[in-house]
Every structure is written in structure tokens, then in C-alpha cells.
Tab-separated table of C-alpha atoms and ligand atoms in Angstrom:
chain	number	residue	atom	x	y	z
A	1	MET	CA	91.017	119.845	67.736
A	2	LYS	CA	91.248	117.287	70.526
A	3	ARG	CA	94.798	115.984	70.537
A	4	LYS	CA	95.319	112.236	70.689
A	5	ARG	CA	96.774	110.943	73.958
A	6	VAL	CA	99.951	109.029	73.139
A	7	GLY	CA	102.159	106.817	75.305
A	8	VAL	CA	105.688	106.095	74.100
A	9	LEU	CA	107.439	102.784	74.833
A	10	ILE	CA	111.240	102.796	75.006
A	11	SER	CA	114.065	100.485	76.064
A	12	GLY	CA	117.139	102.694	75.818
A	13	ARG	CA	118.457	105.924	74.306
A	14	GLY	CA	115.050	107.286	73.383
A	15	SER	CA	116.111	109.639	70.594
A	16	ASN	CA	112.988	108.859	68.563
A	17	MET	CA	110.850	109.453	71.648
A	18	ALA	CA	112.608	112.821	72.027
A	19	ALA	CA	111.758	113.670	68.411
A	20	LEU	CA	108.088	112.929	69.124
A	21	VAL	CA	108.166	115.010	72.296
A	22	GLU	CA	109.717	117.941	70.399
A	23	ALA	CA	107.092	117.717	67.628
A	24	ALA	CA	104.275	117.591	70.179
A	25	GLN	CA	105.464	120.892	71.702
A	26	ASP	CA	103.573	122.546	68.836
A	27	PRO	CA	99.970	123.039	70.026
A	28	ALA	CA	98.813	122.415	66.450
A	29	TYR	CA	100.357	118.918	66.450
A	30	PRO	CA	97.501	116.374	66.607
A	31	ALA	CA	99.014	114.310	69.442
A	32	GLU	CA	100.321	114.924	72.957
A	33	ILE	CA	102.873	112.697	74.663
A	34	VAL	CA	101.218	111.713	77.924
A	35	CYS	CA	103.714	109.196	79.284
A	36	VAL	CA	106.959	107.394	78.507
A	37	VAL	CA	107.274	103.785	79.640
A	38	SER	CA	110.475	101.748	79.709
A	39	ASN	CA	111.083	98.071	80.352
A	40	ARG	CA	114.605	98.978	81.510
A	41	PRO	CA	115.131	101.079	84.655
A	42	ASP	CA	118.395	102.499	83.246
A	43	ALA	CA	117.005	103.640	79.878
A	44	ALA	CA	118.654	106.991	79.107
A	45	GLY	CA	115.461	108.271	77.491
A	46	LEU	CA	113.698	108.367	80.867
A	47	LYS	CA	115.840	111.324	81.978
A	48	PHE	CA	114.994	113.285	78.844
A	49	ALA	CA	111.268	112.727	79.408
A	50	GLN	CA	111.509	113.688	83.088
A	51	GLY	CA	113.325	116.861	82.050
A	52	ARG	CA	110.315	117.711	79.892
A	53	ASN	CA	107.882	117.052	82.759
A	54	ILE	CA	106.455	114.006	81.044
A	55	SER	CA	105.242	111.226	83.298
A	56	THR	CA	107.619	108.249	83.201
A	57	HIS	CA	107.060	104.697	84.331
A	58	VAL	CA	109.305	101.621	84.495
A	59	ILE	CA	107.969	98.099	84.183
A	60	ASP	CA	111.058	95.904	84.416
A	61	HIS	CA	110.577	92.781	82.319
A	62	LYS	CA	113.044	90.970	84.583
A	63	SER	CA	110.475	91.113	87.403
A	64	TYR	CA	108.014	88.931	85.473
A	65	ALA	CA	108.216	85.174	84.972
A	66	THR	CA	106.628	85.151	81.517
A	67	ARG	CA	106.201	87.471	78.525
A	68	GLU	CA	102.445	87.312	79.096
A	69	ALA	CA	102.754	88.466	82.720
A	70	PHE	CA	104.950	91.414	81.672
A	71	ASP	CA	102.581	92.309	78.838
A	72	ALA	CA	99.604	92.180	81.220
A	73	ALA	CA	101.294	94.588	83.633
A	74	LEU	CA	102.235	96.918	80.772
A	75	ASN	CA	98.725	96.765	79.342
A	76	ASP	CA	97.211	97.592	82.738
A	77	TYR	CA	99.389	100.680	83.036
A	78	LEU	CA	98.726	101.821	79.464
A	79	GLN	CA	94.963	101.358	79.931
A	80	SER	CA	95.112	103.438	83.120
A	81	GLN	CA	96.556	106.334	81.104
A	82	LYS	CA	93.483	106.463	78.821
A	83	LEU	CA	95.647	106.512	75.709
A	84	ASP	CA	94.442	106.768	72.130
A	85	LEU	CA	97.707	105.558	70.589
A	86	ILE	CA	100.978	103.917	71.560
A	87	ALA	CA	104.246	104.705	69.783
A	88	CYS	CA	107.029	102.143	70.172
A	89	ALA	CA	110.379	103.914	69.898
A	90	GLY	CA	113.255	101.482	70.251
A	91	PHE	CA	111.111	99.233	72.459
A	92	MET	CA	113.030	95.971	72.228
A	93	ARG	CA	110.459	93.439	73.377
A	94	VAL	CA	108.596	90.787	71.430
A	95	MET	CA	104.938	91.281	72.356
A	96	THR	CA	102.261	88.685	72.960
A	97	SER	CA	98.554	88.843	72.188
A	98	VAL	CA	97.996	90.018	75.793
A	99	LEU	CA	99.352	93.396	74.685
A	100	LEU	CA	98.739	93.261	70.934
A	101	GLU	CA	95.029	92.529	70.976
A	102	PRO	CA	93.830	95.412	73.178
A	103	TRP	CA	95.892	97.868	71.113
A	104	ALA	CA	95.264	96.506	67.619
A	105	GLY	CA	95.158	99.414	65.177
A	106	LYS	CA	96.368	101.799	67.912
A	107	MET	CA	100.032	100.840	68.247
A	108	ILE	CA	102.776	101.966	65.861
A	109	ASN	CA	106.503	101.262	65.675
A	110	ILE	CA	109.585	102.618	63.934
A	111	HIS	CA	111.941	100.123	62.326
A	112	PRO	CA	115.357	100.874	60.785
A	113	SER	CA	114.782	99.414	57.310
A	114	LEU	CA	112.605	99.876	54.265
A	115	LEU	CA	109.941	97.348	55.250
A	116	PRO	CA	109.124	94.702	54.181
A	117	LEU	CA	112.908	94.352	53.769
A	118	TYR	CA	115.040	93.408	56.782
A	119	LYS	CA	112.458	92.702	59.447
A	120	GLY	CA	113.915	91.816	62.847
A	121	THR	CA	117.367	92.574	64.216
A	122	HIS	CA	120.638	93.656	62.531
A	123	ALA	CA	118.866	95.412	59.664
A	124	HIS	CA	121.855	97.614	58.791
A	125	GLU	CA	124.331	94.724	58.790
A	126	ARG	CA	122.092	92.658	56.517
A	127	ALA	CA	121.459	95.559	54.140
A	128	LEU	CA	125.210	96.135	53.807
A	129	ALA	CA	125.872	92.411	53.317
A	130	ASP	CA	123.354	92.386	50.467
A	131	GLY	CA	125.041	95.372	48.829
A	132	VAL	CA	121.850	97.431	48.558
A	133	LYS	CA	122.241	100.992	47.305
A	134	VAL	CA	119.220	102.367	49.159
A	135	HIS	CA	118.257	101.745	52.785
A	136	GLY	CA	116.040	103.619	55.233
A	137	CYS	CA	113.368	103.414	57.902
A	138	SER	CA	109.670	102.707	58.198
A	139	VAL	CA	106.820	103.408	60.592
A	140	HIS	CA	104.160	100.709	60.676
A	141	TYR	CA	101.208	99.482	62.675
A	142	VAL	CA	102.117	96.717	65.103
A	143	THR	CA	100.476	93.364	64.459
A	144	ASP	CA	101.295	89.806	65.524
A	145	GLU	CA	103.749	89.526	62.614
A	146	LEU	CA	107.105	90.947	63.757
A	147	ASP	CA	107.709	94.209	61.833
A	148	GLY	CA	105.002	93.015	59.429
A	149	GLY	CA	102.028	95.335	60.018
A	150	PRO	CA	100.748	97.888	57.496
A	151	VAL	CA	103.332	100.565	56.702
A	152	ILE	CA	102.332	104.193	57.363
A	153	ALA	CA	105.421	105.928	55.928
A	154	ARG	CA	109.006	105.250	54.845
A	155	ALA	CA	112.112	107.370	54.299
A	156	GLU	CA	115.094	106.398	52.148
A	157	VAL	CA	118.809	107.087	52.558
A	158	PRO	CA	121.644	106.259	50.157
A	159	VAL	CA	124.157	103.575	51.083
A	160	LEU	CA	127.596	105.089	50.479
A	161	PRO	CA	130.892	103.386	49.620
A	162	GLY	CA	132.740	102.485	52.822
A	163	ASP	CA	129.612	102.526	54.981
A	164	THR	CA	129.760	100.503	58.177
A	165	PRO	CA	126.671	99.452	60.165
A	166	GLU	CA	127.403	102.424	62.438
A	167	THR	CA	127.700	105.092	59.712
A	168	LEU	CA	124.619	103.729	57.963
A	169	ALA	CA	122.645	103.590	61.235
A	170	ALA	CA	123.554	107.216	61.958
A	171	ARG	CA	122.356	108.325	58.487
A	172	VAL	CA	119.109	106.382	58.920
A	173	LEU	CA	118.570	107.796	62.418
A	174	VAL	CA	118.550	111.357	61.088
A	175	GLU	CA	115.647	110.334	58.851
A	176	GLU	CA	113.915	108.422	61.657
A	177	HIS	CA	113.720	111.610	63.697
A	178	LYS	CA	111.943	113.373	60.807
A	179	LEU	CA	109.772	110.449	59.761
A	180	TYR	CA	108.345	109.403	63.129
A	181	PRO	CA	106.707	112.738	64.006
A	182	LYS	CA	105.124	112.843	60.521
A	183	ALA	CA	103.892	109.256	60.764
A	184	LEU	CA	102.497	109.726	64.272
A	185	ALA	CA	100.599	112.781	63.031
A	186	MET	CA	99.176	110.633	60.220
A	187	ALA	CA	98.166	107.880	62.646
A	188	ALA	CA	96.570	110.467	64.937
A	189	THR	CA	94.343	111.694	62.143
A	190	MET	CA	93.514	108.347	60.527
A	191	GLU	CA	91.747	105.297	61.771
A	192	PHE	CA	93.097	101.840	61.036
A	193	ASN	CA	90.661	98.991	60.804
A	194	PRO	CA	92.710	95.913	61.714
A	195	ASN	CA	90.042	93.592	60.313
A	196	SER	CA	89.984	94.983	56.813
A	197	SER	CA	93.627	96.131	56.642
A	198	SER	CA	92.369	99.398	55.237
A	199	PHE	CA	92.705	102.985	56.326
A	200	ARG	CA	89.762	105.287	56.702
A	201	ARG	CA	90.329	109.023	57.078
A	202	LYS	CA	88.085	110.331	59.839
A	203	PRO	CA	85.080	112.298	58.629
A	204	GLU	CA	85.425	116.068	59.191
A	205	SER	CA	82.524	116.017	61.690
A	206	SER	CA	84.326	113.669	64.089
A	207	LYS	CA	87.676	115.449	63.970
A	208	SER	CA	86.807	117.998	66.617
A	209	ASN	CA	85.714	115.579	69.318
B	1	LIG	C1	116.114	103.121	66.320
B	1	LIG	O1	117.038	103.080	65.277
B	1	LIG	C2	114.895	102.298	65.990
B	1	LIG	O2	114.541	102.348	64.633
B	1	LIG	C3	115.356	100.921	66.364
B	1	LIG	O3	116.104	101.098	67.542
B	1	LIG	C4	116.667	102.407	67.557
B	1	LIG	C5	116.226	103.060	68.831
B	1	LIG	O4	116.884	104.284	68.993
B	1	LIG	N1	114.252	100.057	66.557
B	1	LIG	C6	114.285	98.760	66.285
B	1	LIG	O5	115.273	98.190	65.864
B	1	LIG	C7	113.000	98.021	66.548
B	1	LIG	N2	113.015	96.749	65.940
B	1	LIG	P1	116.296	105.371	69.999
B	1	LIG	O6	116.121	104.669	71.347
B	1	LIG	O7	117.364	106.413	70.072
B	1	LIG	O8	115.001	105.882	69.470
């Protein structure tokens, strides 16, 4: 089995990135984490990755005049790494077509809600305000619709009496760390055709290349 080369994009803590790195320690896991890229020089996750001897790279969005210029620099770096897939893990940037188009069908993201519910920011606050009894997280392909691409996998958690955004976020995060490695493994063994919005499992014959 040739493992898929994966780059992980982060902006901060990087706990989901760490969960992917841990899963990829298993030689039987279908993906290897080749590099971790942050748009913030102070992202705590960078230290974790360095401690695991994973190549890290910072592209500070504040150094670029436009979103497109930042996305072009990020795309150039990601292309140079010869990646098969990109996993966004708490990467808090709205992306333009400069980045989205070259990676269509090859970029996935984790979002802290049961998509299509609560796209965008403050998902936990909005779920609590609505009084939902079940909340959770989703991994989806990244498209030009914010948090709107095809969902790969979801995990549910109960909303408990007295929950605050913080207690709910912590319960969801536990599930995120289990869900993302499973969903990345699925993405690494499936091919997404962005034109037809359908998934096609790779034929056995092409799995070994
Ligand atoms: C996670 O909860 C992730 O789902 C969320 O940010 C957190 C990052 O934590 N992502 C988004 O809200 C994206 N819209 P982490 O840095 O510890 O992985």
C-alpha cells in the first residue's frame, strides 16, 4: 500500500492535527502526515509537530495584502510538498478559488457541528440557543461553499442540561479526535469527483500504486 501524502493546515492549538499524527503512526494507516502548515507563527500545534519530527511551515497571512496573494503562497508551498490530500484542522481562514480550485476533491475539513446545521462560526453557541438535544462534528470536502461540501462522516454527542458552549465544545472535541482519523482514512482510500458530487471507491488494482 502506498500511503497518501497529507499536509495539515492549522491556525492554533492543533489537537485535531495531533490526533491525525497519532493515527498515522500506525504503518497500516493509509496516510502519512508530511507537513503541518500554520498561518499563525504562534500556533501551539507547531511545537507538537516539531516534537514528532514533522516538517512545519508558517505562512503568515498578515504578510500578504490580499486573500488571493496569501492563498497563492500557500498553494505554492503545498504543491512543492507533492501532497495527495490536505486536511484542515482548525484552519481559520476563508479560502479563495486560488487555493480551492487546485485542491478540489483533495481537501477536507473538520467542523464542530452536525453539518449542514450550524455552518460558520459559533456553532456551539447557536446549537445551545436553539435548544437542540443532539450536537456533534462533521468532516467534509472543502468546496467554495463555506462548510458546505460533501460530508464524509459525522459523530453525535448529547447536549446535557446545564451545558455551556465550553462544556459542549469539550464533549464534541473528544469525538472530533476519533472522527477525523477515521474520515481521513476514508478520504485516503476513496476518490471524490468534484464534478459529479459522487464518490468512487478506487478499484483494487489501483490501490497498490
Ligand atoms: C476544532 O473544534 C475544529 O472543529 C474547529 O476549531 C477547533 C480547532 O481545534 N474548526 C472550526 O471551527 C472550523 N470552522 P484544534 O486546533 O485543537 O484542532
